[in-house]
Short mmCIF file of C-alpha atoms in Angstrom, two decimals:
data_model
loop_
_atom_site.label_atom_id
_atom_site.label_comp_id
_atom_site.label_asym_id
_atom_site.label_seq_id
_atom_site.Cartn_x
_atom_site.Cartn_y
_atom_site.Cartn_z
CA MET A 1 45.46 -31.20 -31.80
CA GLU A 2 46.14 -29.56 -35.19
CA ARG A 3 46.43 -25.77 -35.43
CA GLN A 4 43.88 -25.68 -38.23
CA GLU A 5 41.41 -27.57 -36.06
CA ILE A 6 41.86 -25.01 -33.32
CA ILE A 7 41.33 -22.13 -35.74
CA ALA A 8 38.09 -23.77 -36.94
CA GLY A 9 36.97 -23.98 -33.30
CA LEU A 10 37.90 -20.32 -32.78
CA VAL A 11 35.78 -19.33 -35.78
CA GLU A 12 32.82 -21.11 -34.15
CA ILE A 13 33.38 -19.10 -30.96
CA LEU A 14 33.77 -15.81 -32.85
CA SER A 15 30.50 -16.40 -34.65
CA THR A 16 28.73 -16.22 -31.28
CA VAL A 17 30.13 -12.71 -30.67
CA ARG A 18 27.41 -10.48 -32.03
CA THR A 19 29.56 -7.36 -32.29
CA ILE A 20 31.88 -8.95 -34.89
CA ASN A 21 31.13 -8.74 -38.60
CA HIS A 22 30.61 -12.44 -39.38
CA GLU A 23 31.40 -12.07 -43.08
CA LYS A 24 35.04 -11.39 -42.17
CA LEU A 25 35.32 -14.79 -40.42
CA ALA A 26 35.58 -16.59 -43.79
CA ASN A 27 39.10 -15.28 -44.46
CA ILE A 28 40.62 -15.78 -41.03
CA ASN A 29 44.24 -17.05 -40.74
CA GLU A 30 47.08 -17.17 -38.20
CA ASP A 31 48.05 -13.52 -38.81
CA THR A 32 44.54 -12.16 -38.37
CA ASP A 33 44.31 -9.65 -35.53
CA LEU A 34 40.97 -10.09 -33.78
CA ILE A 35 40.77 -6.44 -32.74
CA LYS A 36 42.34 -4.68 -35.72
CA ASP A 37 41.04 -6.90 -38.53
CA LEU A 38 37.71 -8.19 -37.18
CA ASN A 39 36.72 -5.07 -35.20
CA THR A 40 36.32 -7.15 -32.05
CA PRO A 41 35.78 -4.73 -29.17
CA SER A 42 38.65 -5.17 -26.68
CA THR A 43 36.06 -5.75 -23.96
CA GLU A 44 34.95 -8.92 -25.76
CA MET A 45 38.42 -10.53 -25.73
CA ILE A 46 38.06 -12.03 -22.25
CA ASN A 47 34.73 -13.64 -23.23
CA ILE A 48 36.40 -15.19 -26.27
CA VAL A 49 39.25 -16.50 -24.07
CA ALA A 50 36.73 -17.99 -21.60
CA LYS A 51 34.79 -19.67 -24.39
CA ALA A 52 38.06 -21.11 -25.72
CA GLU A 53 38.71 -22.66 -22.28
CA GLN A 54 35.31 -24.30 -22.41
CA LYS A 55 35.52 -25.44 -26.01
CA PHE A 56 39.04 -26.90 -25.83
CA ASP A 57 38.67 -28.09 -22.23
CA VAL A 58 41.72 -26.24 -20.93
CA GLU A 59 42.52 -23.77 -18.20
CA PHE A 60 44.74 -20.79 -18.93
CA ASP A 61 47.19 -19.08 -16.54
CA ASP A 62 46.21 -15.54 -15.55
CA ASP A 63 49.70 -14.33 -16.51
CA ASP A 64 49.39 -15.88 -19.97
CA ILE A 65 46.06 -14.11 -20.48
CA ASP A 66 47.51 -10.77 -19.33
CA GLU A 67 50.28 -11.04 -21.92
CA LEU A 68 48.02 -12.21 -24.73
CA ASP A 69 47.80 -10.04 -27.83
CA ALA A 70 44.86 -10.23 -30.23
CA LYS A 71 46.51 -12.28 -33.01
CA VAL A 72 44.93 -15.64 -33.87
CA LYS A 73 48.40 -17.21 -33.78
CA SER A 74 48.82 -16.13 -30.14
CA VAL A 75 45.48 -17.61 -29.10
CA VAL A 76 46.30 -20.93 -30.85
CA ASP A 77 49.73 -20.99 -29.11
CA LEU A 78 48.03 -20.38 -25.77
CA ILE A 79 45.58 -23.24 -26.27
CA LEU A 80 48.34 -25.67 -27.27
CA LYS A 81 50.48 -24.57 -24.30
CA ALA A 82 47.60 -25.17 -21.90
CA LYS A 83 46.81 -28.58 -23.43
CA GLU A 84 50.48 -29.57 -23.01
CA ARG A 85 50.43 -28.54 -19.35
CA ASN A 86 47.49 -30.85 -18.72
CA MET B 1 18.21 39.10 -18.58
CA HIS B 2 15.97 37.07 -20.81
CA GLU B 3 14.51 34.23 -18.80
CA ARG B 4 14.81 30.89 -20.54
CA LYS B 5 11.83 28.58 -20.84
CA VAL B 6 11.83 24.84 -21.42
CA ALA B 7 9.67 23.09 -24.00
CA VAL B 8 8.87 19.40 -24.30
CA VAL B 9 9.33 18.43 -27.94
CA GLY B 10 9.30 14.63 -27.89
CA MET B 11 8.30 11.60 -25.88
CA GLY B 12 8.69 7.85 -25.98
CA GLY B 13 8.27 4.91 -23.69
CA ILE B 14 7.82 1.25 -22.91
CA PHE B 15 4.48 0.38 -21.30
CA PRO B 16 3.02 -2.94 -20.05
CA THR B 17 0.72 -4.65 -22.59
CA CYS B 18 1.19 -1.82 -25.12
CA THR B 19 2.97 -2.00 -28.45
CA ASN B 20 3.77 1.72 -28.61
CA LEU B 21 2.90 5.17 -27.29
CA ASP B 22 -0.29 5.47 -29.37
CA HIS B 23 -1.49 2.11 -28.08
CA PHE B 24 -0.71 3.25 -24.52
CA SER B 25 -2.65 6.47 -25.04
CA GLN B 26 -5.63 4.64 -26.51
CA LYS B 27 -5.74 2.17 -23.59
CA MET B 28 -5.34 4.88 -20.95
CA PHE B 29 -8.10 7.12 -22.29
CA SER B 30 -10.46 4.16 -22.64
CA ASN B 31 -10.07 3.42 -18.89
CA GLN B 32 -8.22 0.16 -19.36
CA SER B 33 -5.88 -1.52 -16.91
CA LEU B 34 -2.38 -2.65 -17.90
CA ILE B 35 -2.04 -4.92 -14.85
CA ARG B 36 -2.00 -8.72 -15.07
CA GLU B 37 -1.59 -11.83 -13.01
CA TRP B 38 2.17 -12.59 -13.13
CA ASP B 39 3.19 -16.18 -13.89
CA LEU B 40 6.58 -15.75 -12.16
CA ALA B 41 4.77 -14.65 -9.00
CA LEU B 42 2.18 -17.42 -9.24
CA ALA B 43 5.01 -19.97 -9.49
CA ARG B 44 6.19 -18.79 -6.04
CA SER B 45 2.76 -18.19 -4.55
CA LYS B 46 3.68 -20.19 -1.43
CA GLN B 47 6.56 -17.81 -0.70
CA ILE B 48 4.96 -14.47 -1.45
CA ARG B 49 1.85 -12.48 -0.77
CA SER B 50 0.92 -10.80 -4.02
CA THR B 51 0.70 -12.11 -7.57
CA VAL B 52 -0.36 -9.17 -9.77
CA ALA B 53 2.00 -6.79 -11.54
CA GLY B 54 2.48 -4.50 -14.51
CA TYR B 55 5.19 -6.72 -15.95
CA ILE B 56 6.68 -6.57 -19.44
CA THR B 57 8.40 -9.57 -21.03
CA ASP B 58 11.45 -9.39 -23.30
CA GLU B 59 9.39 -10.92 -26.09
CA GLU B 60 6.73 -8.23 -25.82
CA VAL B 61 9.38 -5.57 -26.51
CA GLY B 62 10.94 -7.50 -29.41
CA LEU B 63 14.00 -8.64 -27.46
CA GLU B 64 15.49 -12.13 -27.26
CA PRO B 65 18.11 -13.03 -24.64
CA VAL B 66 21.23 -14.87 -25.83
CA TYR B 67 22.34 -17.16 -23.03
CA SER B 68 26.05 -17.73 -22.40
CA SER B 69 27.32 -21.27 -22.99
CA LEU B 70 29.69 -20.76 -20.06
CA LEU B 71 27.14 -20.15 -17.33
CA GLU B 72 23.73 -21.10 -16.04
CA ASN B 73 20.94 -18.78 -17.05
CA TYR B 74 23.12 -15.74 -17.78
CA PRO B 75 21.92 -13.46 -20.59
CA GLU B 76 25.15 -12.56 -22.36
CA THR B 77 23.36 -10.06 -24.56
CA TYR B 78 20.02 -9.47 -26.27
CA ILE B 79 18.96 -9.65 -29.89
CA ASP B 80 16.80 -6.74 -31.01
CA LYS B 81 14.32 -8.41 -33.36
CA LEU B 82 13.16 -4.98 -34.54
CA ASP B 83 16.66 -3.78 -35.43
CA ARG B 84 16.45 -0.55 -33.49
CA ILE B 85 19.68 -0.80 -31.48
CA PRO B 86 23.14 -1.76 -32.87
CA ALA B 87 24.86 -4.87 -31.47
CA GLU B 88 27.68 -2.93 -29.83
CA ASN B 89 25.19 -0.89 -27.79
CA LEU B 90 23.21 -4.00 -26.86
CA ALA B 91 26.45 -5.60 -25.56
CA THR B 92 26.78 -3.04 -22.75
CA ALA B 93 23.11 -2.91 -21.83
CA ASP B 94 20.70 -4.64 -19.51
CA VAL B 95 17.00 -4.73 -20.45
CA GLY B 96 16.22 -1.40 -18.75
CA SER B 97 19.03 0.30 -20.66
CA ILE B 98 17.69 -1.15 -23.92
CA TRP B 99 14.24 0.20 -23.09
CA ALA B 100 15.81 3.60 -22.38
CA MET B 101 17.62 3.54 -25.73
CA VAL B 102 14.49 2.55 -27.67
CA ALA B 103 12.36 5.18 -25.91
CA SER B 104 15.06 7.85 -26.37
CA LEU B 105 15.18 7.21 -30.11
CA ASP B 106 11.38 7.56 -30.24
CA ALA B 107 11.50 10.85 -28.32
CA ILE B 108 14.35 12.18 -30.50
CA LYS B 109 12.47 11.21 -33.66
CA MET B 110 9.35 13.02 -32.45
CA ALA B 111 11.50 16.04 -31.59
CA GLY B 112 12.82 16.10 -35.15
CA TRP B 113 16.44 16.30 -34.00
CA SER B 114 19.25 15.29 -36.35
CA THR B 115 22.80 14.34 -35.29
CA THR B 116 23.59 18.07 -35.24
CA GLU B 117 21.39 18.32 -32.18
CA THR B 118 21.96 14.90 -30.59
CA GLN B 119 25.77 14.98 -30.87
CA SER B 120 26.04 18.53 -29.58
CA GLU B 121 27.88 19.72 -26.46
CA ASP B 122 24.66 21.46 -25.60
CA THR B 123 22.64 18.25 -25.42
CA GLY B 124 22.49 16.30 -22.18
CA VAL B 125 21.26 12.87 -21.14
CA VAL B 126 19.65 12.65 -17.69
CA ILE B 127 18.04 9.24 -17.14
CA GLY B 128 17.76 7.19 -13.98
CA ALA B 129 16.24 4.05 -12.50
CA GLY B 130 15.16 2.88 -9.09
CA GLY B 131 17.00 -0.41 -8.85
CA ALA B 132 20.26 -1.93 -10.05
CA GLY B 133 20.61 -4.47 -12.89
CA TYR B 134 19.25 -7.36 -10.83
CA THR B 135 18.67 -9.86 -13.63
CA VAL B 136 22.32 -9.77 -14.70
CA LEU B 137 23.68 -9.54 -11.15
CA LYS B 138 21.66 -12.45 -9.84
CA ALA B 139 22.86 -14.79 -12.59
CA ALA B 140 26.46 -13.58 -12.39
CA TRP B 141 26.63 -14.00 -8.60
CA HIS B 142 24.97 -17.40 -8.66
CA ASN B 143 27.60 -18.65 -11.11
CA PHE B 144 30.53 -17.07 -9.26
CA PHE B 145 29.61 -17.52 -5.59
CA GLU B 146 27.55 -20.69 -5.67
CA LEU B 147 28.78 -22.61 -8.69
CA ASN B 148 32.35 -21.35 -8.14
CA LYS B 149 32.90 -20.66 -11.83
CA LYS B 150 36.04 -18.83 -12.88
CA ASN B 151 35.46 -15.07 -12.84
CA ARG B 152 36.49 -14.60 -16.46
CA TRP B 153 33.68 -17.01 -17.41
CA VAL B 154 31.24 -14.59 -15.84
CA GLY B 155 32.75 -12.11 -18.25
CA GLY B 156 33.47 -8.44 -18.61
CA HIS B 157 29.98 -6.95 -18.80
CA THR B 158 28.58 -7.17 -15.28
CA ILE B 159 29.68 -3.65 -14.32
CA ASP B 160 28.42 -1.70 -17.33
CA ARG B 161 25.12 -3.57 -17.41
CA THR B 162 24.30 -3.24 -13.72
CA MET B 163 25.78 0.05 -12.49
CA THR B 164 23.65 2.91 -11.36
CA PHE B 165 23.42 5.35 -14.32
CA ARG B 166 23.67 2.47 -16.85
CA GLU B 167 20.58 3.77 -18.71
CA ALA B 168 22.08 7.24 -19.15
CA ALA B 169 25.47 5.79 -20.10
CA ASN B 170 23.99 3.52 -22.75
CA VAL B 171 21.79 6.26 -24.25
CA SER B 172 24.73 8.66 -24.29
CA CYS B 173 26.93 6.11 -26.07
CA LEU B 174 24.13 5.44 -28.54
CA ILE B 175 23.44 9.06 -29.49
CA LYS B 176 26.98 10.32 -28.85
CA ASN B 177 25.98 13.57 -27.14
CA LYS B 178 28.80 15.71 -25.81
CA GLY B 179 26.87 17.45 -23.05
CA VAL B 180 26.20 16.06 -19.59
CA CYS B 181 25.42 12.44 -18.92
CA GLU B 182 24.13 11.63 -15.46
CA ALA B 183 21.37 10.04 -13.44
CA ILE B 184 19.23 11.32 -10.62
CA GLY B 185 18.18 8.72 -8.08
CA SER B 186 15.28 9.50 -5.77
CA ALA B 187 13.42 6.22 -5.37
CA CYS B 188 9.85 6.58 -6.59
CA ALA B 189 10.41 10.24 -7.47
CA THR B 190 13.28 9.28 -9.81
CA GLY B 191 11.35 9.56 -13.08
CA LEU B 192 10.25 13.13 -12.38
CA GLY B 193 13.54 13.99 -10.70
CA ASN B 194 15.54 13.32 -13.87
CA ILE B 195 13.17 15.46 -15.95
CA GLY B 196 13.33 18.15 -13.28
CA HIS B 197 17.13 18.13 -13.24
CA ALA B 198 17.23 18.34 -17.04
CA TYR B 199 14.74 21.24 -16.87
CA ARG B 200 17.08 23.07 -14.48
CA LEU B 201 20.09 22.44 -16.74
CA ILE B 202 18.30 24.02 -19.71
CA LYS B 203 16.69 26.85 -17.76
CA SER B 204 20.07 27.86 -16.33
CA GLY B 205 21.72 27.80 -19.74
CA LEU B 206 24.05 24.90 -19.01
CA GLN B 207 22.39 22.86 -21.76
CA ASP B 208 20.05 23.68 -24.64
CA ARG B 209 18.54 20.23 -24.96
CA ALA B 210 18.13 17.06 -22.94
CA VAL B 211 16.94 13.50 -23.25
CA ALA B 212 15.47 12.80 -19.81
CA GLY B 213 13.38 10.33 -17.88
CA GLY B 214 13.36 7.07 -15.98
CA ALA B 215 13.33 3.32 -16.52
CA GLU B 216 12.56 0.29 -14.39
CA ALA B 217 13.06 -3.05 -16.10
CA THR B 218 10.93 -6.03 -15.09
CA SER B 219 12.53 -7.56 -12.02
CA PHE B 220 11.03 -10.23 -9.84
CA GLU B 221 13.67 -9.36 -7.23
CA ILE B 222 12.26 -5.84 -6.86
CA PHE B 223 8.73 -7.22 -6.75
CA ALA B 224 9.77 -9.64 -4.00
CA GLY B 225 11.43 -6.84 -2.06
CA PHE B 226 8.22 -4.81 -1.91
CA ASP B 227 6.13 -7.94 -1.33
CA ALA B 228 8.21 -8.68 1.75
CA MET B 229 7.37 -5.23 3.12
CA GLN B 230 3.69 -6.24 2.97
CA VAL B 231 2.92 -3.18 0.87
CA LEU B 232 1.66 -4.77 -2.33
CA SER B 233 -2.01 -5.09 -3.20
CA ARG B 234 -3.68 -8.49 -2.89
CA GLY B 235 -7.17 -9.96 -2.91
CA PHE B 236 -8.49 -8.18 -5.99
CA SER B 237 -8.68 -9.07 -9.66
CA PRO B 238 -5.70 -7.65 -11.57
CA ALA B 239 -7.57 -4.68 -13.02
CA GLU B 240 -9.06 -3.84 -9.63
CA SER B 241 -5.85 -4.19 -7.64
CA SER B 242 -4.65 -0.59 -7.88
CA ARG B 243 -7.26 1.53 -6.14
CA PRO B 244 -5.93 4.95 -5.07
CA PHE B 245 -8.17 6.69 -2.50
CA ASP B 246 -10.60 3.74 -2.30
CA MET B 247 -11.56 2.63 1.22
CA ASP B 248 -10.48 -0.96 0.53
CA ARG B 249 -7.04 -0.12 -0.86
CA ARG B 250 -4.31 -2.12 0.79
CA GLY B 251 -1.17 -1.64 -1.22
CA PHE B 252 0.29 -0.75 -4.56
CA VAL B 253 0.80 -2.83 -7.69
CA CYS B 254 4.45 -3.24 -8.60
CA SER B 255 4.98 -2.33 -12.26
CA PHE B 256 7.72 -1.71 -14.77
CA GLY B 257 8.29 0.51 -17.79
CA CYS B 258 10.18 3.46 -19.22
CA GLY B 259 9.39 7.07 -20.01
CA ILE B 260 11.70 9.44 -21.90
CA VAL B 261 11.06 13.03 -22.99
CA ALA B 262 13.04 15.36 -25.24
CA LEU B 263 13.38 18.84 -23.73
CA GLU B 264 14.57 21.91 -25.59
CA GLU B 265 15.09 25.59 -24.86
CA TYR B 266 11.79 27.20 -25.84
CA GLU B 267 12.93 29.89 -28.28
CA MET B 268 15.15 27.41 -30.10
CA ALA B 269 12.28 24.96 -30.41
CA LYS B 270 9.93 27.72 -31.62
CA ALA B 271 12.45 29.05 -34.14
CA ARG B 272 12.76 25.72 -35.91
CA GLY B 273 9.01 25.16 -35.92
CA ALA B 274 9.06 22.22 -33.51
CA ASN B 275 5.79 20.73 -32.33
CA ILE B 276 5.66 21.79 -28.69
CA LEU B 277 3.92 19.20 -26.52
CA GLY B 278 4.11 21.35 -23.41
CA VAL B 279 6.03 24.12 -21.67
CA ILE B 280 7.36 23.38 -18.18
CA ASP B 281 6.22 26.17 -15.85
CA SER B 282 7.90 25.10 -12.68
CA TYR B 283 9.75 22.30 -10.87
CA PHE B 284 10.36 21.96 -7.17
CA ASN B 285 11.61 19.24 -4.85
CA ASN B 286 12.20 18.96 -1.13
CA SER B 287 12.36 16.58 1.83
CA ASP B 288 9.84 15.86 4.58
CA GLY B 289 12.59 16.34 7.16
CA ASP B 290 10.82 14.29 9.80
CA GLY B 291 13.14 11.30 9.92
CA ASP B 292 10.60 8.92 8.42
CA MET B 293 11.94 6.82 5.54
CA PHE B 294 8.57 5.55 4.40
CA ASN B 295 5.53 7.58 5.42
CA PRO B 296 4.30 10.75 3.73
CA SER B 297 4.26 14.09 5.50
CA PHE B 298 1.46 16.63 5.23
CA PRO B 299 3.72 19.60 6.11
CA GLY B 300 6.30 18.28 3.66
CA GLN B 301 3.72 18.32 0.88
CA GLN B 302 2.43 21.75 1.93
CA ARG B 303 5.95 23.10 1.54
CA LEU B 304 6.28 21.28 -1.78
CA TRP B 305 3.28 23.11 -3.19
CA LYS B 306 4.52 26.40 -1.80
CA GLY B 307 7.80 25.93 -3.67
CA LEU B 308 6.07 24.79 -6.85
CA LEU B 309 3.69 27.77 -6.95
CA LYS B 310 6.20 30.31 -5.67
CA ASN B 311 6.85 32.38 -8.79
CA THR B 312 3.61 31.72 -10.58
CA ASN B 313 -0.10 32.27 -10.10
CA ILE B 314 -1.07 29.43 -12.41
CA LYS B 315 -3.74 27.12 -11.03
CA PRO B 316 -3.61 23.64 -12.56
CA ASP B 317 -6.70 22.22 -14.25
CA VAL B 318 -5.58 18.70 -13.43
CA VAL B 319 -3.38 17.35 -10.65
CA LYS B 320 -1.70 14.12 -11.67
CA VAL B 321 -1.10 12.64 -8.21
CA HIS B 322 1.43 10.08 -7.02
CA GLY B 323 -1.59 8.08 -5.76
CA THR B 324 -0.07 4.66 -5.11
CA SER B 325 -3.10 2.91 -3.54
CA THR B 326 -1.44 2.70 -0.13
CA PRO B 327 -3.50 3.29 3.02
CA ALA B 328 -1.17 6.01 4.35
CA GLY B 329 -0.06 7.81 1.23
CA ASP B 330 -3.28 8.48 -0.63
CA ALA B 331 -5.19 10.24 2.15
CA ILE B 332 -2.36 12.61 3.05
CA GLU B 333 -1.83 13.45 -0.61
CA LEU B 334 -5.48 14.15 -1.40
CA LEU B 335 -5.86 16.37 1.65
CA SER B 336 -2.66 18.28 0.85
CA VAL B 337 -3.95 18.95 -2.68
CA VAL B 338 -7.28 20.20 -1.33
CA ASP B 339 -5.46 22.26 1.29
CA VAL B 340 -3.63 24.26 -1.38
CA LEU B 341 -6.03 24.26 -4.34
CA GLY B 342 -9.38 24.30 -2.58
CA GLU B 343 -12.38 22.07 -3.04
CA ASP B 344 -13.17 22.62 -6.70
CA GLY B 345 -12.12 24.06 -10.02
CA TYR B 346 -9.80 21.17 -10.92
CA HIS B 347 -9.68 17.39 -11.19
CA ILE B 348 -7.33 14.69 -9.97
CA SER B 349 -5.90 11.95 -12.17
CA ALA B 350 -4.29 8.83 -10.73
CA PRO B 351 -2.63 6.91 -13.59
CA LYS B 352 -1.24 4.33 -11.16
CA SER B 353 -4.83 3.14 -10.89
CA GLN B 354 -4.43 1.93 -14.47
CA PHE B 355 -0.82 0.74 -14.67
CA GLY B 356 0.42 0.44 -11.09
CA HIS B 357 3.63 1.86 -9.70
CA MET B 358 6.54 1.87 -12.12
CA LEU B 359 9.02 2.85 -9.42
CA GLY B 360 12.00 4.56 -11.07
CA ALA B 361 10.02 5.04 -14.27
CA ALA B 362 6.79 6.18 -12.58
CA GLY B 363 7.40 9.92 -12.52
CA ALA B 364 8.52 9.96 -16.14
CA VAL B 365 5.73 7.80 -17.56
CA GLU B 366 3.20 9.77 -15.50
CA PHE B 367 4.66 13.04 -16.83
CA ILE B 368 4.00 11.58 -20.28
CA THR B 369 0.37 10.94 -19.28
CA ALA B 370 0.18 14.64 -18.37
CA LEU B 371 1.45 15.54 -21.86
CA LEU B 372 -1.15 13.18 -23.36
CA MET B 373 -3.88 14.90 -21.30
CA LEU B 374 -2.75 18.26 -22.68
CA LYS B 375 -2.70 16.82 -26.19
CA ASP B 376 -6.10 15.16 -26.09
CA GLN B 377 -7.76 17.60 -23.66
CA LYS B 378 -9.05 14.66 -21.63
CA VAL B 379 -8.72 13.99 -17.91
CA LEU B 380 -7.42 10.53 -16.98
CA PRO B 381 -9.38 8.71 -14.25
CA CYS B 382 -8.84 7.44 -10.73
CA LEU B 383 -9.96 3.89 -11.53
CA ASN B 384 -11.31 1.74 -8.71
CA SER B 385 -11.89 4.73 -6.40
CA VAL B 386 -15.28 3.20 -5.72
CA ASN B 387 -15.88 3.89 -2.02
CA LEU B 388 -14.36 6.89 -0.30
CA ASN B 389 -14.10 7.04 3.47
CA LYS B 390 -17.11 8.86 4.92
CA GLU B 391 -15.36 9.14 8.28
CA LEU B 392 -12.40 11.35 9.05
CA GLU B 393 -9.01 9.64 8.82
CA THR B 394 -7.52 8.94 12.24
CA PHE B 395 -4.76 11.52 11.74
CA GLN B 396 -7.38 14.19 10.99
CA THR B 397 -8.71 13.80 14.53
CA THR B 398 -5.40 14.51 16.25
CA GLU B 399 -4.68 17.84 17.91
CA SER B 400 -1.72 18.60 15.68
CA TRP B 401 -3.69 18.21 12.44
CA MET B 402 -3.76 21.47 10.47
CA GLY B 403 -5.34 20.29 7.22
CA PRO B 404 -8.87 19.96 5.83
CA ASN B 405 -11.50 18.71 8.28
CA LYS B 406 -13.71 16.82 5.86
CA PRO B 407 -13.50 13.11 5.07
CA LEU B 408 -12.20 11.93 1.69
CA SER B 409 -15.77 11.30 0.53
CA ALA B 410 -16.29 15.07 0.47
CA TYR B 411 -13.95 15.20 -2.51
CA ARG B 412 -15.67 12.60 -4.69
CA HIS B 413 -16.26 15.21 -7.40
CA LEU B 414 -12.52 15.72 -7.82
CA LEU B 415 -11.83 12.05 -8.58
CA PRO B 416 -13.26 11.01 -11.98
CA GLN B 417 -13.95 7.31 -12.29
CA SER B 418 -13.60 7.39 -16.04
CA ALA B 419 -11.78 9.61 -18.54
CA PHE B 420 -13.66 12.68 -19.78
CA SER B 421 -13.06 15.75 -21.92
CA LYS B 422 -12.56 19.26 -20.57
CA PRO B 423 -10.34 22.23 -21.41
CA ILE B 424 -6.91 21.60 -19.86
CA GLN B 425 -4.28 24.33 -19.92
CA THR B 426 -2.05 23.14 -17.08
CA VAL B 427 -1.29 19.84 -15.34
CA ALA B 428 0.58 19.58 -12.03
CA CYS B 429 2.56 16.35 -11.49
CA LEU B 430 3.39 14.98 -8.04
CA ASN B 431 5.73 12.12 -7.12
CA TYR B 432 7.21 11.10 -3.78
CA GLY B 433 9.78 8.53 -2.74
CA PHE B 434 11.27 6.60 0.17
CA GLY B 435 13.61 8.81 2.11
CA GLY B 436 10.92 11.44 2.42
CA THR B 437 11.66 13.02 -0.94
CA ASN B 438 8.92 15.01 -2.71
CA SER B 439 8.90 16.35 -6.25
CA ALA B 440 6.44 18.41 -8.27
CA MET B 441 6.29 19.87 -11.76
CA MET B 442 3.77 21.97 -13.67
CA VAL B 443 3.45 21.77 -17.43
CA SER B 444 1.16 23.83 -19.69
CA LYS B 445 0.01 23.95 -23.28
CA ASP B 446 2.03 26.33 -25.41
CA VAL B 447 -0.11 29.42 -25.75
CA SER B 448 1.85 31.57 -28.19
#
């Protein structure tokens, strides 16, 4: 799966999070920090991770989630890693 | 030392079948019932006993649940179609907490407080509920325990949206007060208990202001719990189901709602020209102390009145009773009122006859009806109190009985069957709860 495809899927997930300013989603890239740049509340991160599991049909390791930072690049890496494991 | 007084400067609420407080007031004073046949109950009529309730739907309050794609039937958050509450506050709230936030904003607006007041260290939030966040819990547990979904799919908002004190927490985060934030829980006395606690905080000087009250969001689980106890009314049309004091009463009507008041230290309120809806004269609470979780106690209520009237010689013009329409409760309550206040010179209002029993919200919404009675100078009725027992109650014939020796029918004149006008200076409010807890408050028109 292409990284850009994954980012597009992430944008779809983020648009369901009502506490994010959806206008900011237009300019998202690999360096975007979900918390710092999009004002995602840290308590919403786990919901985004769970929705990513559903959307990309993967299952993440608990340890990988614990170490995850809020950068888009990190989330894309995590999804690709999980897909490879399958 | 100057003794502090506590003024009520604002009120707001969520009421079954009513669009706002004015609509509620209009319906109440025109003797209308807010009780309906409940479709959720009818759908399970083979499992349960009762099918009427004072329910409120999300749609009726302008809320729309957003269901999670990850789970079955789990409301991830709510959309506020009327744009009253920001998304980040909705994210941590269940429906009852949203009601509490909406009603708090209404009360604060009526009080005329700006952020100077609401964000102060001297402003407290004291709001409680009877039950937990059942709607969210039920869906979360079904997905985790029965469908074996991964816990992170259930998500990170089950604690904040279901914990005891969630209403107070959400209101506090919304208005950003820096004073106390806590909840009083006392079953069906909860609504009045929170207002009473806030009154004590202001009277003692610990706070200058408070947003206080109770909420009980619509919950079929709570309804079912009471239905199982065989204590809900059945066999009457919806509007005739809640019949405090009536001979044919056989249980209460389970209802839901929210009542919030804004309280302020009296001199402060006066100094800024606030519209004072009432001045709280007194608050008292106690326990029956007889080991009975459920039944009322005549001596317990005698002692309640003694405590309420201790430092005052005010006689209320209206007693807003707890009056649930239960066989046991109503008779004891009426006789304890007569025992202390005598046989005339006042009237009794039973607002549960119109909207049922709002559980954790009851005491607060009923306190609001007392404020409305002071405002409009009209006594609210005891609807459906059609036939009063002409015989003595069984407990009145026992050797140990120390109360009035007349049947309930002797007090017909105290129980108006429709609203009417009369001068009202003071209303006494009574609420009791499981556990044998009793609470009472007196509130008067501002005379100065």
